[in-house]
Tab-separated table of C-alpha atoms in Angstrom:
chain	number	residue	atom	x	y	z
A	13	UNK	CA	166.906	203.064	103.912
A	14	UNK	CA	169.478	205.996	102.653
A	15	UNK	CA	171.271	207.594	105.249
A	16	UNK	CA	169.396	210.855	103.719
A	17	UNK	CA	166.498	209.393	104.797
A	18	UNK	CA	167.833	208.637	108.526
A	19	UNK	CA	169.115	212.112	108.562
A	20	UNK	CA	165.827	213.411	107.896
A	21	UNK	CA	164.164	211.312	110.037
A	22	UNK	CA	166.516	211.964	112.637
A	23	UNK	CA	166.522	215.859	112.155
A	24	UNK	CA	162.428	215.654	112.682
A	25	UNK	CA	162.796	213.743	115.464
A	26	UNK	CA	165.108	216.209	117.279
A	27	UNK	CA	162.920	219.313	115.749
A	28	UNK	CA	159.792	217.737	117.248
A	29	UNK	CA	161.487	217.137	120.925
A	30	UNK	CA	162.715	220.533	120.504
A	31	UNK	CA	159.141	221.892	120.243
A	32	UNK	CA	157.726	219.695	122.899
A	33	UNK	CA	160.366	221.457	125.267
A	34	UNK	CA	159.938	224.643	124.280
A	35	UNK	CA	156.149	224.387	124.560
A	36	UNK	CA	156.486	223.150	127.722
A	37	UNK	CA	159.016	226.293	128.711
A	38	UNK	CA	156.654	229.027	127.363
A	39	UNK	CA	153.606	227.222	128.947
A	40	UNK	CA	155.990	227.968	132.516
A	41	UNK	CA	157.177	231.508	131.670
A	42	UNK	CA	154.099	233.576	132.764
A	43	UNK	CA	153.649	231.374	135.879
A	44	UNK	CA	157.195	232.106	137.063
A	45	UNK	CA	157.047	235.947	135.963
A	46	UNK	CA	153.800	236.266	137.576
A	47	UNK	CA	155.450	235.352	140.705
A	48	UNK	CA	158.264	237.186	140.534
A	49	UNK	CA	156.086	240.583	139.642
A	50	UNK	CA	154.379	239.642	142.773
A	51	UNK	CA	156.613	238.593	145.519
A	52	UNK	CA	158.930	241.800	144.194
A	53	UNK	CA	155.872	244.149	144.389
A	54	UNK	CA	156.247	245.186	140.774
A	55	UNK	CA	153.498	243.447	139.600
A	56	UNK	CA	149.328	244.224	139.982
A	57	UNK	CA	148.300	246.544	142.913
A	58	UNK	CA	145.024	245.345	143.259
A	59	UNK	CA	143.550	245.690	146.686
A	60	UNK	CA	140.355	244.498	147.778
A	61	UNK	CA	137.707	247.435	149.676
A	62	UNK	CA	134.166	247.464	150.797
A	63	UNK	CA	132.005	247.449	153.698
A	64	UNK	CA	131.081	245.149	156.091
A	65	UNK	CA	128.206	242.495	154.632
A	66	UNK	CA	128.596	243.624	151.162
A	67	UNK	CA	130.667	242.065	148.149
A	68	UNK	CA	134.501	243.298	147.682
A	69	UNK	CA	135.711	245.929	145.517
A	70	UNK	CA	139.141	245.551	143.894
A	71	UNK	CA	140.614	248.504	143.046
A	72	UNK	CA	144.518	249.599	141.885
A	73	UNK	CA	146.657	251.132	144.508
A	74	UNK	CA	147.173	254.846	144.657
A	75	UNK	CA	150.405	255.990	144.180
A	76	UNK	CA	150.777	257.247	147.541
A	77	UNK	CA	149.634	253.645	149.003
A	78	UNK	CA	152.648	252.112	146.816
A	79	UNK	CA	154.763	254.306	148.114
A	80	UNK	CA	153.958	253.757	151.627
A	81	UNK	CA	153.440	249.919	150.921
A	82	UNK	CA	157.012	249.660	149.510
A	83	UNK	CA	158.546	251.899	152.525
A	84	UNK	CA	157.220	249.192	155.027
A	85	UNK	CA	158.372	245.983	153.093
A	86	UNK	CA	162.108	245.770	152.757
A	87	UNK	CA	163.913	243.328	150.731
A	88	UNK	CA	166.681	240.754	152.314
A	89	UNK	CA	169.728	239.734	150.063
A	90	UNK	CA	167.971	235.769	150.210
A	91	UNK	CA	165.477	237.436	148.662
A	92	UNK	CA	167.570	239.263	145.497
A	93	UNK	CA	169.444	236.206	145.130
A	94	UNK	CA	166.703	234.195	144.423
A	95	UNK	CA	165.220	236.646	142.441
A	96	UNK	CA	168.222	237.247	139.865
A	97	UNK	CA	168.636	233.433	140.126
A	98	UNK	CA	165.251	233.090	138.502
A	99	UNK	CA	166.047	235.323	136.189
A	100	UNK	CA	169.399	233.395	135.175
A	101	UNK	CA	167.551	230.783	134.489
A	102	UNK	CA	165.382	232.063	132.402
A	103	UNK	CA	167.684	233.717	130.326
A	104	UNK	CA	169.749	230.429	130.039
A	105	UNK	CA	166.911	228.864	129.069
A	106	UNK	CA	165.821	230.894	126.441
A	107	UNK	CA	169.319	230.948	124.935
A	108	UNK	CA	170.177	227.176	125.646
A	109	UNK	CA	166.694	226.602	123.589
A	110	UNK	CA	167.457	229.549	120.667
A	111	UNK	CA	171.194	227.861	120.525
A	112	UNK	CA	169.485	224.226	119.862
A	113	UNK	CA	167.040	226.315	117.379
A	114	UNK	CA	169.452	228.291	115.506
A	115	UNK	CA	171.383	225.326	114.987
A	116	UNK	CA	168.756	223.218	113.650
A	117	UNK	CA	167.278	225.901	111.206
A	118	UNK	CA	170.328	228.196	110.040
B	7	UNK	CA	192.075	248.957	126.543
B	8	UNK	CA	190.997	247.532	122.923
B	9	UNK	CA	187.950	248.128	121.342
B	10	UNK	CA	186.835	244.615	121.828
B	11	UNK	CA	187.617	244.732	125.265
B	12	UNK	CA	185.192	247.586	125.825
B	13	UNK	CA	182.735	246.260	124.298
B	14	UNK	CA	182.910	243.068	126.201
B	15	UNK	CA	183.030	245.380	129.525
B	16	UNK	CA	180.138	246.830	128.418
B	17	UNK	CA	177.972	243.984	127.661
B	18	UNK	CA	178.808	242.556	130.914
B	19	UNK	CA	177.917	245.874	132.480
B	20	UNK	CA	174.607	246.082	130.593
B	21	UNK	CA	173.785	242.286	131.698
B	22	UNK	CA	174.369	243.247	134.834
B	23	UNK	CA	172.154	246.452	135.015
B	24	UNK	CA	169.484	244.326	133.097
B	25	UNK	CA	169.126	241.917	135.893
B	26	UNK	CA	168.753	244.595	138.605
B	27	UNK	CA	166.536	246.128	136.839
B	28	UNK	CA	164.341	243.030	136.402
B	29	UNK	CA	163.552	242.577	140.052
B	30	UNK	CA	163.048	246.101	141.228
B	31	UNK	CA	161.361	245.335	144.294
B	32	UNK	CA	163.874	242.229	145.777
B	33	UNK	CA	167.292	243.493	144.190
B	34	UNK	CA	167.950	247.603	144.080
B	35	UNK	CA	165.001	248.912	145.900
B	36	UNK	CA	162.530	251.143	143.692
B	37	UNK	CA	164.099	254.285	144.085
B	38	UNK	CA	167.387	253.094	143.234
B	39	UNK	CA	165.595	250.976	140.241
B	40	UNK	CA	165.491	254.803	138.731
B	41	UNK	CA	168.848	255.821	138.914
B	42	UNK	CA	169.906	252.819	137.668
B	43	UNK	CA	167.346	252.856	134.872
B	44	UNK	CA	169.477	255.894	133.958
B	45	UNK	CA	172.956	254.742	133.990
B	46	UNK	CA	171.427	251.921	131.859
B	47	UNK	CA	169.877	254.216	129.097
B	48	UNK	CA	172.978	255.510	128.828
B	49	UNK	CA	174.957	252.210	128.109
B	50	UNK	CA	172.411	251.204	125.793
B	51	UNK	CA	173.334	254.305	123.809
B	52	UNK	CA	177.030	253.933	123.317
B	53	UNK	CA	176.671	249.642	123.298
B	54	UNK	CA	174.139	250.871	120.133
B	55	UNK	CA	176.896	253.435	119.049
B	56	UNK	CA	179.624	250.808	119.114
B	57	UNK	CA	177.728	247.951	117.311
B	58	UNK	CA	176.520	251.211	114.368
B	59	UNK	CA	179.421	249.374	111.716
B	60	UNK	CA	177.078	245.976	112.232
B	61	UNK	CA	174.210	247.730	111.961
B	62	UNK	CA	175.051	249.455	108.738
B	63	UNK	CA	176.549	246.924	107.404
B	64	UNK	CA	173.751	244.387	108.086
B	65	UNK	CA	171.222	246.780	106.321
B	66	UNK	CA	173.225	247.076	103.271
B	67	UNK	CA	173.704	243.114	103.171
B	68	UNK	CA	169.853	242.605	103.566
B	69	UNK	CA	169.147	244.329	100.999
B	70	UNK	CA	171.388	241.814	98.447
B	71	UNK	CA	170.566	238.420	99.209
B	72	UNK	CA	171.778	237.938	102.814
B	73	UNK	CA	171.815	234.546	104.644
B	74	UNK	CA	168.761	233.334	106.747
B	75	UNK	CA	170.895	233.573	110.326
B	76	UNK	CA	171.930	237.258	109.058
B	77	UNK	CA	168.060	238.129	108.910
B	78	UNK	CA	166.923	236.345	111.803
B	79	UNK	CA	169.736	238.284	114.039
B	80	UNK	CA	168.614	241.461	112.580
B	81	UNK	CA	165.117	241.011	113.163
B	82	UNK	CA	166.341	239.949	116.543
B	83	UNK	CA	167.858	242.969	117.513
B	84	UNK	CA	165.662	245.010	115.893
B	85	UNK	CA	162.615	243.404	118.330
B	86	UNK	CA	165.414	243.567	121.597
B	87	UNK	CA	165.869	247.841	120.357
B	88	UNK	CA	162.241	248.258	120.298
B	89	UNK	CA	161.415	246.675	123.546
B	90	UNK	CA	164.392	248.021	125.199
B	91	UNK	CA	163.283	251.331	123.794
B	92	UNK	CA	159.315	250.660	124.843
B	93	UNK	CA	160.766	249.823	128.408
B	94	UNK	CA	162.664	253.026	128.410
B	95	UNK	CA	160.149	255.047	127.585
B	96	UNK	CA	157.018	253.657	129.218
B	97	UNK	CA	159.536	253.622	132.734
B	98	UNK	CA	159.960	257.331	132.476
B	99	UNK	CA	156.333	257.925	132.195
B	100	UNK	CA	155.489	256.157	135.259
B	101	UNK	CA	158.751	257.353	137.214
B	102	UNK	CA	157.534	257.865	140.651
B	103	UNK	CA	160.759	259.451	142.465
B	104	UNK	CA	163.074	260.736	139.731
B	105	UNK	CA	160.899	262.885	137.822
B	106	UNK	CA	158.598	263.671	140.700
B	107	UNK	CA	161.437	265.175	142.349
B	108	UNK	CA	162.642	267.464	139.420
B	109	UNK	CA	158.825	268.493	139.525
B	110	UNK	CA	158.123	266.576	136.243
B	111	UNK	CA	154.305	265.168	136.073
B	112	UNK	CA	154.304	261.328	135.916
B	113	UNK	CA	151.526	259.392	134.271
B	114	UNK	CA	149.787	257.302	137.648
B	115	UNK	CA	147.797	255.153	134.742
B	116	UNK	CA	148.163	251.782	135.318
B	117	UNK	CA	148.061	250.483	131.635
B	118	UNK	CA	151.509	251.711	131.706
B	119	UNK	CA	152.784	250.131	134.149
B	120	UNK	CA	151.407	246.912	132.949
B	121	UNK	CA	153.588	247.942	129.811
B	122	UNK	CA	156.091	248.754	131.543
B	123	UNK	CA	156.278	244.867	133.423
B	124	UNK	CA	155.340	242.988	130.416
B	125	UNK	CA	157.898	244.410	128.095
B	126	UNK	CA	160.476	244.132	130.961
B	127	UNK	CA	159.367	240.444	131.034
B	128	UNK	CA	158.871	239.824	128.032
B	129	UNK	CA	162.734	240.856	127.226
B	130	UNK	CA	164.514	237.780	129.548
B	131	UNK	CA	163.422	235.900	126.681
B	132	UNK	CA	164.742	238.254	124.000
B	133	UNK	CA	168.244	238.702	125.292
B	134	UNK	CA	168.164	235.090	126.332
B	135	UNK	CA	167.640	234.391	122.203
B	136	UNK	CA	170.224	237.201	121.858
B	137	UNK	CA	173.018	235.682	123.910
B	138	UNK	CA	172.055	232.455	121.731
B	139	UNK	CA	172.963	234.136	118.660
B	140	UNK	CA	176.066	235.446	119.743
B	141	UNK	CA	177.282	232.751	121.781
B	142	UNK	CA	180.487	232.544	119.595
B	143	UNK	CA	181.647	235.940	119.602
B	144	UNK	CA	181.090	235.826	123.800
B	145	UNK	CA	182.734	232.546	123.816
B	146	UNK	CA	185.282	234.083	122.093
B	147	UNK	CA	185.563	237.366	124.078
B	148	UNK	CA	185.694	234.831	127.198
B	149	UNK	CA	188.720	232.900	126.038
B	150	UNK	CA	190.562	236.044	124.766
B	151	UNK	CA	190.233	236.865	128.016
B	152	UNK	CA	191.493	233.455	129.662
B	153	UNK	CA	194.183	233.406	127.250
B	154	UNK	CA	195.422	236.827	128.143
B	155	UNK	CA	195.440	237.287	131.760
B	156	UNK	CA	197.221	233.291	131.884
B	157	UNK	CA	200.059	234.926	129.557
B	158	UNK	CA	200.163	237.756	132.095
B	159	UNK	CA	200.225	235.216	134.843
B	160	UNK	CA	203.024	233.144	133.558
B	161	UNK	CA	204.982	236.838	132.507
B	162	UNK	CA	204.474	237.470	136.128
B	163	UNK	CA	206.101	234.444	137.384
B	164	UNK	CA	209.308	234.798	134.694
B	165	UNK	CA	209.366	238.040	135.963
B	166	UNK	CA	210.008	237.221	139.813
């Protein structure tokens, strides 16, 4: 076999773990953001109402309720440095997997 | 101060601000999440204003025939301006301190706020890809910097 052929075969092989991994990354992303929206309270406001006996309504918080929700709940520093932690990641992620990208393609 | 240096203050500034402004709720507080939203607009003016020679230049070169990593970082930072800019805007109209208070009506709709979180989220990716592309020229900055404050440090030590 010519070493073109090795290189190519080789270059696949790299482009195809590449795409496992960043399937596998942007299959994780929402998860992780979703949690993030919620434990900072940035995320959806729904809140469930209704009487007694009868089925739930969820509704969006009124602005006033957000206001007075986020007045009660105050954040520790644990809880910011986890936060922008995540976020670190993420970022380092996305540019560790755009590096291994760019360099494959351009 | 060189220009490069600013501009590598600045991008570590913005970076910064970014990241705070990710996590409203855990890192600055909501309220503060505004004021800072503000100082931030305004660094993503003049970090836009500094980086205008690139962006000139770029156009002009896109329209010969420029080379695919040219076009794939303009199309990058075209996509990071318009979500930065869709951020921006959408976080103004659902401001609920800093406009408030200067009597300014604020939208309460939550399809904007939805905007508001999923562009926000959506752009850890982008300037993740956008630190990827530019990982020289930060490298770069990084060791420029190294290399300078050591040859202060060892000036420093002839010096005593």
């Amino acid at each position: 076999m010519s070493a073109a052929v090795i290189d190519r075969a080789e270059r696949s092989r790299r482009r195809f773990r590449l795409l496992e991994l960043t399937v596998v990354v942007l299959a994780l992303f929402p998860f992780s953001i979703f949690a993030l929206r919620s434990s900072d309270g940035s995320g959806p406001r729904l809140v469930s109402t209704g009487r007694p006996g009868r089925a739930p309504v969820r509704r969006e918080l009124t602005r006033t309720e957000l206001r007075d929700r986020r007045a009660r709940t105050q954040p520790t520093l644990a809880d910011a440095l986890l936060d922008v932690s995540i976020q670190l990641v993420w970022i380092g992620l996305a540019a560790w997997l755009g590096r291994r990208w760019f360099a494959l393609r351009l | 101060m060189t220009r490069h240096a600013i501009v590598a203050t600045l991008d570590v500034v913005l970076l910064i601000a970014f990241l705070a402004l990710e996590t409203p709720g855990a890192s600055t507080g909501f309220k503060f999440h505004e004021w800072v939203g503000i100082a931030f607009v305004g660094f993503f003016v003049v970090h836009v204003a500094l980086s205008w020679s690139w962006i000139s230049g770029t156009i002009g070169r896109l329209r010969q025939d420029a080379v695919p990593r040219i076009r794939v970082n303009f199309v990058l930072n075209a996509a990071l301006f318009v979500m930065a800019l869709v951020a921006i805007v959408s976080g103004f109209l659902v401001s609920d301190y800093l406009l408030p208070s200067a009597h300014l009506t604020t939208s309460d709709d939550p399809r904007w706020r939805n905007v508001h979180n999923m562009t926000a989220s959506f752009l850890l990716a982008v300037v993740g890809l956008h630190i990827a592309l530019n990982w020289n020229w930060i490298k770069g900055a990084f060791r420029r910097y190294m290399t300078r404050q050591s040859s202060r440090d060892i000036g420093g030590e002839s010096d005593s």
